[in-house]
């Protein structure tokens, strides 16, 4: 019997024998080249069933990131291109019926190598821009028709460095790892793990053209990976903005107060303090820790939490198996929780709340549902997605395994088809003050396929981007160097209101092809791009530091 049909029969049986089923979809990407559509159904008050509805390989060979527009039913998938030497971008329409084929492919094109993250910006006239961060030194932008999900290539920014960073094994070249839109909807913010910079770009809301603004340096060798903004209201009614940054190479979470320069001149970040993403624990297991994702999540009190995933540090040695039929205990990396201070809290401390199991190994990505009571974790090295319950009162994660599913390949992202908790938490009162202290509290107890549609015609405007990618990848990458282990840093908190970090005078030159960010990810020699489409109008912009 076809798997999808069996899934529908099971769900139908549950609906007959139990309280009516409420279902939520999720999408998971994998380095196996697939997008898997998952159906999480709730039966009664506390029983769940997680089923695989569809597997689409239209984002092969190495799907690395999913961006979803819930309102317009569009899904964009990045292929990192580890085995081809070029990345790709594919758009889909999400089908709302239950026929099994949940995604319809719209556009597919070759793009510069190593796309790992994206953000969708909506302009003042309703038009959209998809910005893509490429671990292999670049940022590209794509104009999107929100009704059809067709896109055209727009701009290409090539980042180079004059010399390696403080961590030569991981910082031989720029490595943009994320792109997000700031709370004022005016800037793209790009943490660059290789250059130790937060890159900033102004977005013209009418033309969707992107212009570099001064970059902001972070501590040398820290390797900024992902960040998140938080907005709060002060007592006088004015708005306060904060930015929380996770740095992979030093396992730190840092807080910044955000200010905006006049005339769309950029942003400044005033450092408020930093601490380890695993609190004050000193276990040797954390010497190789590599934090990945950071997410805002609401609490029932109206306060907000930060949750961070920690990879490559197997702190939990014997947690229950996510599969209720399997009694074998498993090992697990961690999720760390922090509570943002209230506006009235004179201590102005970001409170470390403790660790929770991630449900397996290498939680590269996780997301929290819109209500904030469920956490879906994508476990790259375990090949599974695990969903945990999250207490809205305390924020504690992991008391209950809601559901899990195996055999998904190396999971790279997992997103809810409903919006996420961060959409709610962004506007809740939270961080405020002149410093942030990472304060231990409640430390965790120590414990020992369905094929995609045929490729459509070449995408207009993409030829210049594809050609640029081929030119940059003219030489095969060097063999991978093992990641350097974190040796820790001394945290010195400011005694008075700090001055904003000075933007880099020179907005970030080509370097050799970068070492892969993780040992298994050595790209192959580049493949030739496909026959070019109509040339793009925008020139390549090179930015050097």
Short mmCIF file of N, CA, C and O in Angstrom, two decimals, residues 193-315:
data_model
loop_
_atom_site.label_atom_id
_atom_site.label_comp_id
_atom_site.label_asym_id
_atom_site.label_seq_id
_atom_site.Cartn_x
_atom_site.Cartn_y
_atom_site.Cartn_z
N UNK A 193 30.65 34.68 9.64
CA UNK A 193 31.43 33.83 10.54
C UNK A 193 32.92 33.90 10.22
O UNK A 193 33.76 33.80 11.13
N UNK A 194 33.28 34.10 8.96
CA UNK A 194 34.68 34.13 8.58
C UNK A 194 35.36 35.45 8.81
O UNK A 194 36.55 35.50 9.15
N UNK A 195 34.63 36.55 8.64
CA UNK A 195 35.23 37.89 8.73
C UNK A 195 35.02 38.54 10.09
O UNK A 195 35.51 39.66 10.31
N UNK A 196 34.30 37.90 11.00
CA UNK A 196 33.97 38.50 12.31
C UNK A 196 33.32 39.87 12.13
O UNK A 196 33.72 40.87 12.74
N UNK A 197 32.32 39.91 11.30
CA UNK A 197 31.59 41.15 11.03
C UNK A 197 30.09 40.89 11.04
O UNK A 197 29.62 39.78 10.73
N UNK A 198 29.34 41.94 11.39
CA UNK A 198 27.91 41.97 11.12
C UNK A 198 27.75 42.91 9.94
O UNK A 198 27.93 44.12 10.07
N UNK A 199 27.44 42.38 8.79
CA UNK A 199 27.29 43.20 7.58
C UNK A 199 25.88 43.77 7.54
O UNK A 199 24.91 43.09 7.92
N UNK A 200 25.78 45.00 7.07
CA UNK A 200 24.49 45.71 7.05
C UNK A 200 24.24 46.25 5.64
O UNK A 200 25.13 46.83 5.02
N UNK A 201 23.01 46.10 5.16
CA UNK A 201 22.61 46.57 3.84
C UNK A 201 21.27 47.28 3.94
O UNK A 201 20.32 46.74 4.53
N UNK A 202 21.20 48.46 3.36
CA UNK A 202 19.93 49.19 3.31
C UNK A 202 19.10 48.68 2.13
O UNK A 202 19.63 48.46 1.03
N UNK A 203 17.80 48.53 2.34
CA UNK A 203 16.89 48.08 1.28
C UNK A 203 15.98 49.24 0.88
O UNK A 203 15.24 49.77 1.72
N UNK A 204 16.01 49.63 -0.38
CA UNK A 204 15.08 50.64 -0.87
C UNK A 204 13.70 49.97 -0.96
O UNK A 204 13.52 49.00 -1.69
N UNK A 205 12.70 50.47 -0.21
CA UNK A 205 11.41 49.78 -0.15
C UNK A 205 10.63 49.79 -1.46
O UNK A 205 9.72 48.98 -1.64
N UNK A 206 10.97 50.71 -2.38
CA UNK A 206 10.26 50.79 -3.65
C UNK A 206 10.95 50.00 -4.75
O UNK A 206 10.32 49.23 -5.47
N UNK A 207 12.27 50.19 -4.90
CA UNK A 207 12.99 49.53 -5.97
C UNK A 207 13.53 48.16 -5.57
O UNK A 207 13.92 47.36 -6.43
N UNK A 208 13.60 47.89 -4.27
CA UNK A 208 14.17 46.66 -3.71
C UNK A 208 15.67 46.53 -3.99
O UNK A 208 16.23 45.44 -3.91
N UNK A 209 16.31 47.64 -4.31
CA UNK A 209 17.75 47.63 -4.47
C UNK A 209 18.44 47.69 -3.11
O UNK A 209 17.99 48.40 -2.21
N UNK A 210 19.52 46.94 -2.97
CA UNK A 210 20.22 46.79 -1.71
C UNK A 210 21.55 47.53 -1.80
O UNK A 210 22.28 47.39 -2.78
N UNK A 211 21.87 48.32 -0.76
CA UNK A 211 23.09 49.12 -0.74
C UNK A 211 23.87 48.84 0.54
O UNK A 211 23.29 48.92 1.63
N UNK A 212 25.17 48.54 0.44
CA UNK A 212 25.95 48.26 1.66
C UNK A 212 26.04 49.49 2.56
O UNK A 212 26.16 50.62 2.09
N UNK A 213 25.99 49.24 3.84
CA UNK A 213 26.26 50.24 4.86
C UNK A 213 27.46 49.75 5.68
O UNK A 213 27.85 48.59 5.58
N UNK A 214 28.06 50.60 6.51
CA UNK A 214 29.24 50.16 7.27
C UNK A 214 28.98 48.89 8.07
O UNK A 214 27.96 48.77 8.75
N UNK A 215 29.92 47.97 7.98
CA UNK A 215 29.83 46.73 8.75
C UNK A 215 30.26 46.97 10.19
O UNK A 215 30.99 47.93 10.49
N UNK A 216 29.85 46.09 11.08
CA UNK A 216 30.12 46.24 12.51
C UNK A 216 31.00 45.07 12.96
O UNK A 216 30.60 43.90 12.83
N UNK A 217 32.18 45.34 13.49
CA UNK A 217 33.06 44.25 13.93
C UNK A 217 32.60 43.63 15.24
O UNK A 217 32.02 44.30 16.10
N UNK A 218 32.87 42.35 15.39
CA UNK A 218 32.64 41.63 16.65
C UNK A 218 33.99 41.07 17.10
O UNK A 218 34.97 41.14 16.37
N UNK A 219 34.09 40.51 18.32
CA UNK A 219 35.39 40.05 18.81
C UNK A 219 36.10 39.10 17.85
O UNK A 219 35.48 38.17 17.32
N UNK A 220 37.39 39.32 17.61
CA UNK A 220 38.15 38.47 16.68
C UNK A 220 38.09 37.00 17.08
O UNK A 220 38.25 36.65 18.25
N UNK A 221 37.86 36.16 16.09
CA UNK A 221 37.82 34.73 16.32
C UNK A 221 36.52 34.20 16.87
O UNK A 221 36.39 33.00 17.12
N UNK A 222 35.53 35.07 17.07
CA UNK A 222 34.27 34.61 17.66
C UNK A 222 33.39 33.87 16.65
O UNK A 222 32.66 32.96 17.01
N UNK A 223 33.44 34.25 15.38
CA UNK A 223 32.68 33.54 14.36
C UNK A 223 31.18 33.71 14.48
O UNK A 223 30.46 32.74 14.76
N UNK A 224 30.63 34.92 14.27
CA UNK A 224 29.18 35.13 14.40
C UNK A 224 28.41 34.28 13.40
O UNK A 224 28.72 34.26 12.22
N UNK A 225 27.41 33.55 13.88
CA UNK A 225 26.66 32.62 13.02
C UNK A 225 25.22 33.09 12.79
O UNK A 225 24.83 33.35 11.66
N UNK A 226 24.43 33.18 13.85
CA UNK A 226 23.03 33.57 13.71
C UNK A 226 22.66 34.57 14.80
O UNK A 226 23.20 34.52 15.91
N UNK A 227 21.72 35.46 14.48
CA UNK A 227 21.25 36.44 15.45
C UNK A 227 19.74 36.62 15.34
O UNK A 227 19.11 36.14 14.39
N UNK A 228 19.18 37.33 16.31
CA UNK A 228 17.75 37.60 16.31
C UNK A 228 17.51 38.96 16.96
O UNK A 228 18.21 39.34 17.90
N UNK A 229 16.54 39.70 16.44
CA UNK A 229 16.17 41.00 16.99
C UNK A 229 15.00 40.85 17.95
O UNK A 229 14.15 39.98 17.80
N UNK A 230 14.96 41.78 18.93
CA UNK A 230 13.82 41.86 19.84
C UNK A 230 13.42 43.32 20.00
O UNK A 230 14.26 44.20 20.12
N UNK A 231 12.12 43.56 19.98
CA UNK A 231 11.56 44.91 20.10
C UNK A 231 10.75 45.02 21.37
O UNK A 231 9.99 44.10 21.71
N UNK A 232 10.91 46.12 22.10
CA UNK A 232 10.12 46.32 23.31
C UNK A 232 9.73 47.79 23.45
O UNK A 232 10.33 48.67 22.82
N UNK A 233 8.73 48.04 24.26
CA UNK A 233 8.26 49.40 24.52
C UNK A 233 8.77 49.87 25.87
O UNK A 233 8.64 49.18 26.88
N UNK A 234 9.34 51.07 25.89
CA UNK A 234 9.79 51.65 27.14
C UNK A 234 8.62 52.29 27.88
O UNK A 234 7.53 52.44 27.32
N UNK A 235 8.87 52.68 29.14
CA UNK A 235 7.82 53.29 29.94
C UNK A 235 7.31 54.58 29.31
O UNK A 235 6.14 54.94 29.47
N UNK A 236 8.17 55.30 28.60
CA UNK A 236 7.75 56.56 27.98
C UNK A 236 7.08 56.37 26.63
O UNK A 236 6.76 57.34 25.94
N UNK A 237 6.85 55.12 26.24
CA UNK A 237 6.16 54.84 24.99
C UNK A 237 7.06 54.70 23.78
O UNK A 237 6.58 54.34 22.70
N UNK A 238 8.33 54.99 23.92
CA UNK A 238 9.25 54.85 22.79
C UNK A 238 9.65 53.39 22.61
O UNK A 238 9.48 52.56 23.51
N UNK A 239 10.19 53.08 21.45
CA UNK A 239 10.55 51.71 21.12
C UNK A 239 12.04 51.45 21.36
O UNK A 239 12.88 52.29 21.06
N UNK A 240 12.32 50.30 21.93
CA UNK A 240 13.70 49.89 22.19
C UNK A 240 14.00 48.65 21.36
O UNK A 240 13.18 47.74 21.26
N UNK A 241 15.19 48.63 20.75
CA UNK A 241 15.59 47.51 19.92
C UNK A 241 16.84 46.84 20.47
O UNK A 241 17.79 47.52 20.88
N UNK A 242 16.84 45.51 20.47
CA UNK A 242 18.00 44.74 20.90
C UNK A 242 18.28 43.64 19.90
O UNK A 242 17.39 43.18 19.18
N UNK A 243 19.55 43.24 19.87
CA UNK A 243 20.00 42.18 18.95
C UNK A 243 20.80 41.17 19.76
O UNK A 243 21.67 41.55 20.56
N UNK A 244 20.47 39.90 19.59
CA UNK A 244 21.15 38.83 20.31
C UNK A 244 21.85 37.94 19.29
O UNK A 244 21.23 37.44 18.35
N UNK A 245 23.15 37.76 19.49
CA UNK A 245 24.01 37.09 18.51
C UNK A 245 24.65 35.84 19.09
O UNK A 245 25.23 35.88 20.19
N UNK A 246 24.55 34.74 18.36
CA UNK A 246 25.24 33.51 18.72
C UNK A 246 26.49 33.38 17.86
O UNK A 246 26.42 33.45 16.63
N UNK A 247 27.63 33.22 18.52
CA UNK A 247 28.91 33.07 17.83
C UNK A 247 29.39 31.63 17.96
O UNK A 247 29.57 31.12 19.07
N UNK A 248 29.59 31.00 16.81
CA UNK A 248 29.87 29.55 16.78
C UNK A 248 31.24 29.19 17.33
O UNK A 248 31.39 28.19 18.06
N UNK A 249 32.26 29.98 17.01
CA UNK A 249 33.62 29.56 17.33
C UNK A 249 33.99 29.74 18.79
O UNK A 249 34.94 29.11 19.27
N UNK A 250 33.28 30.58 19.52
CA UNK A 250 33.55 30.77 20.95
C UNK A 250 32.37 30.37 21.83
O UNK A 250 32.40 30.57 23.04
N UNK A 251 31.32 29.80 21.22
CA UNK A 251 30.14 29.34 21.97
C UNK A 251 29.58 30.43 22.88
O UNK A 251 29.32 30.21 24.07
N UNK A 252 29.40 31.62 22.33
CA UNK A 252 28.89 32.72 23.14
C UNK A 252 27.56 33.24 22.60
O UNK A 252 27.27 33.17 21.41
N UNK A 253 26.77 33.78 23.52
CA UNK A 253 25.59 34.54 23.17
C UNK A 253 25.81 35.96 23.69
O UNK A 253 26.18 36.15 24.86
N UNK A 254 25.65 36.94 22.83
CA UNK A 254 25.95 38.33 23.16
C UNK A 254 24.73 39.19 22.92
O UNK A 254 23.97 38.98 21.96
N UNK A 255 24.55 40.19 23.78
CA UNK A 255 23.44 41.13 23.63
C UNK A 255 23.94 42.49 23.20
O UNK A 255 25.02 42.94 23.61
N UNK A 256 23.14 43.17 22.37
CA UNK A 256 23.48 44.51 21.89
C UNK A 256 22.25 45.39 21.91
O UNK A 256 21.13 44.93 21.63
N UNK A 257 22.46 46.65 22.24
CA UNK A 257 21.42 47.66 22.08
C UNK A 257 21.57 48.23 20.68
O UNK A 257 22.68 48.58 20.25
N UNK A 258 20.46 48.35 19.96
CA UNK A 258 20.49 48.77 18.56
C UNK A 258 20.06 50.22 18.43
O UNK A 258 19.07 50.65 19.02
N UNK A 259 20.83 50.99 17.66
CA UNK A 259 20.46 52.37 17.33
C UNK A 259 20.58 52.55 15.82
O UNK A 259 21.37 51.86 15.16
N UNK A 260 19.78 53.47 15.29
CA UNK A 260 19.74 53.68 13.85
C UNK A 260 20.33 55.03 13.49
O UNK A 260 20.02 56.05 14.11
N UNK A 261 21.21 55.03 12.50
CA UNK A 261 21.83 56.26 12.01
C UNK A 261 20.84 57.02 11.14
O UNK A 261 19.98 56.41 10.49
N UNK A 262 20.95 58.35 11.11
CA UNK A 262 20.00 59.15 10.31
C UNK A 262 20.20 58.91 8.81
O UNK A 262 21.25 58.45 8.38
N UNK A 263 19.17 59.24 8.06
CA UNK A 263 19.20 59.18 6.59
C UNK A 263 19.53 57.79 6.06
O UNK A 263 20.26 57.64 5.07
N UNK A 264 19.01 56.78 6.74
CA UNK A 264 19.22 55.39 6.32
C UNK A 264 20.70 55.05 6.21
O UNK A 264 21.13 54.30 5.33
N UNK A 265 21.49 55.60 7.16
CA UNK A 265 22.93 55.43 7.10
C UNK A 265 23.45 54.15 7.70
O UNK A 265 24.65 53.88 7.63
N UNK A 266 22.58 53.35 8.30
CA UNK A 266 23.01 52.09 8.89
C UNK A 266 22.57 51.95 10.33
O UNK A 266 21.70 52.70 10.81
N UNK A 267 23.18 51.01 11.03
CA UNK A 267 22.84 50.78 12.42
C UNK A 267 24.12 50.73 13.25
O UNK A 267 25.22 50.54 12.73
N UNK A 268 23.97 50.92 14.56
CA UNK A 268 25.07 50.71 15.50
C UNK A 268 24.63 49.68 16.53
O UNK A 268 23.44 49.56 16.84
N UNK A 269 25.58 48.94 17.05
CA UNK A 269 25.32 47.94 18.07
C UNK A 269 26.18 48.25 19.30
O UNK A 269 27.40 48.24 19.23
N UNK A 270 25.54 48.57 20.42
CA UNK A 270 26.25 48.82 21.67
C UNK A 270 26.31 47.52 22.47
O UNK A 270 25.27 46.98 22.87
N UNK A 271 27.48 46.96 22.70
CA UNK A 271 27.57 45.67 23.41
C UNK A 271 27.10 45.77 24.84
O UNK A 271 27.44 46.69 25.57
N UNK A 272 26.31 44.78 25.24
CA UNK A 272 25.75 44.75 26.59
C UNK A 272 26.32 43.63 27.44
O UNK A 272 25.96 43.49 28.60
N UNK A 273 27.16 42.80 26.86
CA UNK A 273 27.71 41.68 27.61
C UNK A 273 27.49 40.37 26.88
O UNK A 273 26.71 40.30 25.93
N UNK A 274 28.18 39.33 27.30
CA UNK A 274 28.04 38.03 26.65
C UNK A 274 28.36 36.91 27.63
O UNK A 274 28.93 37.14 28.70
N UNK A 275 27.96 35.71 27.28
CA UNK A 275 28.25 34.55 28.10
C UNK A 275 28.18 33.29 27.26
O UNK A 275 27.84 33.34 26.07
N UNK A 276 28.49 32.17 27.86
CA UNK A 276 28.51 30.91 27.14
C UNK A 276 27.08 30.43 26.84
O UNK A 276 26.17 30.64 27.62
N UNK A 277 26.94 29.73 25.72
CA UNK A 277 25.62 29.22 25.34
C UNK A 277 25.24 27.99 26.15
O UNK A 277 24.15 27.45 25.97
N UNK A 278 26.12 27.55 27.06
CA UNK A 278 25.78 26.45 27.96
C UNK A 278 25.91 26.91 29.42
O UNK A 278 26.13 26.11 30.32
N UNK A 279 25.77 28.22 29.65
CA UNK A 279 25.79 28.75 31.00
C UNK A 279 27.15 28.65 31.64
O UNK A 279 28.18 28.86 31.00
N UNK A 280 27.17 28.31 32.91
CA UNK A 280 28.42 28.27 33.67
C UNK A 280 29.02 26.88 33.76
O UNK A 280 29.98 26.66 34.50
N UNK A 281 28.45 25.92 33.03
CA UNK A 281 28.97 24.55 33.10
C UNK A 281 30.40 24.49 32.57
O UNK A 281 30.76 25.22 31.64
N UNK A 282 31.19 23.62 33.16
CA UNK A 282 32.60 23.50 32.77
C UNK A 282 32.94 22.11 32.25
O UNK A 282 34.11 21.76 32.10
N UNK A 283 31.93 21.30 31.96
CA UNK A 283 32.16 19.94 31.49
C UNK A 283 33.04 19.93 30.25
O UNK A 283 32.86 20.74 29.33
N UNK A 284 33.96 18.98 30.19
CA UNK A 284 34.89 18.88 29.06
C UNK A 284 34.15 18.66 27.75
O UNK A 284 34.65 19.02 26.68
N UNK A 285 32.94 18.09 27.83
CA UNK A 285 32.18 17.81 26.61
C UNK A 285 31.91 19.09 25.81
O UNK A 285 31.79 19.07 24.59
N UNK A 286 31.88 20.23 26.49
CA UNK A 286 31.58 21.49 25.81
C UNK A 286 32.80 22.12 25.14
O UNK A 286 32.68 23.17 24.52
N UNK A 287 33.98 21.50 25.26
CA UNK A 287 35.17 22.07 24.63
C UNK A 287 35.05 22.09 23.12
O UNK A 287 35.66 22.91 22.45
N UNK A 288 34.25 21.20 22.55
CA UNK A 288 34.04 21.19 21.11
C UNK A 288 32.68 21.71 20.69
O UNK A 288 32.25 21.49 19.55
N UNK A 289 32.01 22.41 21.58
CA UNK A 289 30.64 22.86 21.32
C UNK A 289 30.59 23.83 20.13
O UNK A 289 31.49 24.64 19.93
N UNK A 290 29.50 23.75 19.36
CA UNK A 290 29.32 24.63 18.21
C UNK A 290 27.85 25.05 18.13
O UNK A 290 27.03 24.38 17.51
N UNK A 291 27.49 26.16 18.80
CA UNK A 291 26.09 26.59 18.77
C UNK A 291 25.66 26.94 17.35
O UNK A 291 26.48 27.36 16.52
N UNK A 292 24.38 26.80 17.07
CA UNK A 292 23.90 26.97 15.70
C UNK A 292 22.77 27.99 15.60
O UNK A 292 22.94 29.07 15.05
N UNK A 293 21.60 27.67 16.12
CA UNK A 293 20.41 28.50 15.93
C UNK A 293 20.02 29.22 17.21
O UNK A 293 20.30 28.75 18.31
N UNK A 294 19.38 30.38 17.06
CA UNK A 294 18.83 31.13 18.20
C UNK A 294 17.43 31.60 17.81
O UNK A 294 17.22 32.11 16.70
N UNK A 295 16.48 31.43 18.72
CA UNK A 295 15.07 31.73 18.44
C UNK A 295 14.45 32.43 19.64
O UNK A 295 14.76 32.11 20.80
N UNK A 296 13.58 33.39 19.40
CA UNK A 296 12.77 34.02 20.44
C UNK A 296 11.50 33.20 20.65
O UNK A 296 10.92 32.68 19.69
N UNK A 297 11.05 33.11 21.90
CA UNK A 297 9.84 32.36 22.20
C UNK A 297 9.08 33.05 23.32
O UNK A 297 9.67 33.51 24.30
N UNK A 298 7.74 33.12 23.23
CA UNK A 298 6.93 33.81 24.24
C UNK A 298 6.69 32.97 25.49
O UNK A 298 6.74 31.74 25.45
N UNK A 299 6.42 33.64 26.60
CA UNK A 299 5.96 33.01 27.83
C UNK A 299 4.56 33.52 28.13
O UNK A 299 4.17 34.60 27.70
N UNK A 300 3.81 32.77 28.92
CA UNK A 300 2.43 33.16 29.22
C UNK A 300 2.36 34.45 30.03
O UNK A 300 1.36 35.15 30.01
N UNK A 301 3.44 34.79 30.72
CA UNK A 301 3.49 36.03 31.51
C UNK A 301 3.63 37.27 30.64
O UNK A 301 3.49 38.39 31.12
N UNK A 302 3.93 37.08 29.36
CA UNK A 302 4.21 38.21 28.48
C UNK A 302 5.68 38.44 28.30
O UNK A 302 6.10 39.27 27.49
N UNK A 303 6.51 37.71 29.06
CA UNK A 303 7.95 37.82 28.91
C UNK A 303 8.41 36.99 27.71
O UNK A 303 7.62 36.32 27.06
N UNK A 304 9.70 37.04 27.46
CA UNK A 304 10.26 36.39 26.28
C UNK A 304 11.50 35.59 26.65
O UNK A 304 12.27 36.00 27.53
N UNK A 305 11.68 34.46 26.00
CA UNK A 305 12.89 33.65 26.17
C UNK A 305 13.69 33.62 24.88
O UNK A 305 13.16 33.82 23.79
N UNK A 306 14.99 33.35 25.04
CA UNK A 306 15.86 32.99 23.94
C UNK A 306 16.20 31.51 24.09
O UNK A 306 16.49 31.05 25.20
N UNK A 307 16.14 30.78 22.98
CA UNK A 307 16.54 29.38 22.98
C UNK A 307 17.64 29.21 21.95
O UNK A 307 17.55 29.74 20.84
N UNK A 308 18.72 28.50 22.34
CA UNK A 308 19.89 28.31 21.50
C UNK A 308 20.17 26.81 21.38
O UNK A 308 20.08 26.08 22.36
N UNK A 309 20.50 26.35 20.16
CA UNK A 309 20.88 24.95 20.00
C UNK A 309 22.40 24.82 20.07
O UNK A 309 23.14 25.61 19.48
N UNK A 310 22.86 23.81 20.80
CA UNK A 310 24.29 23.50 20.95
C UNK A 310 24.58 22.17 20.26
O UNK A 310 23.96 21.14 20.58
N UNK A 311 25.52 22.17 19.31
CA UNK A 311 25.90 20.96 18.58
C UNK A 311 27.26 20.45 19.06
O UNK A 311 28.05 21.17 19.65
N UNK A 312 27.51 19.18 18.76
CA UNK A 312 28.83 18.59 18.96
C UNK A 312 29.25 18.59 20.43
O UNK A 312 30.43 18.67 20.74
N UNK A 313 28.29 18.53 21.33
CA UNK A 313 28.56 18.47 22.77
C UNK A 313 27.49 17.57 23.39
O UNK A 313 26.43 18.04 23.82
N UNK A 314 27.76 16.29 23.42
CA UNK A 314 26.75 15.31 23.82
C UNK A 314 26.69 15.22 25.34
O UNK A 314 27.27 14.33 25.97
N UNK A 315 25.95 16.14 25.92
CA UNK A 315 25.85 16.27 27.37
C UNK A 315 24.96 15.19 27.98
O UNK A 315 25.22 14.67 29.05
#
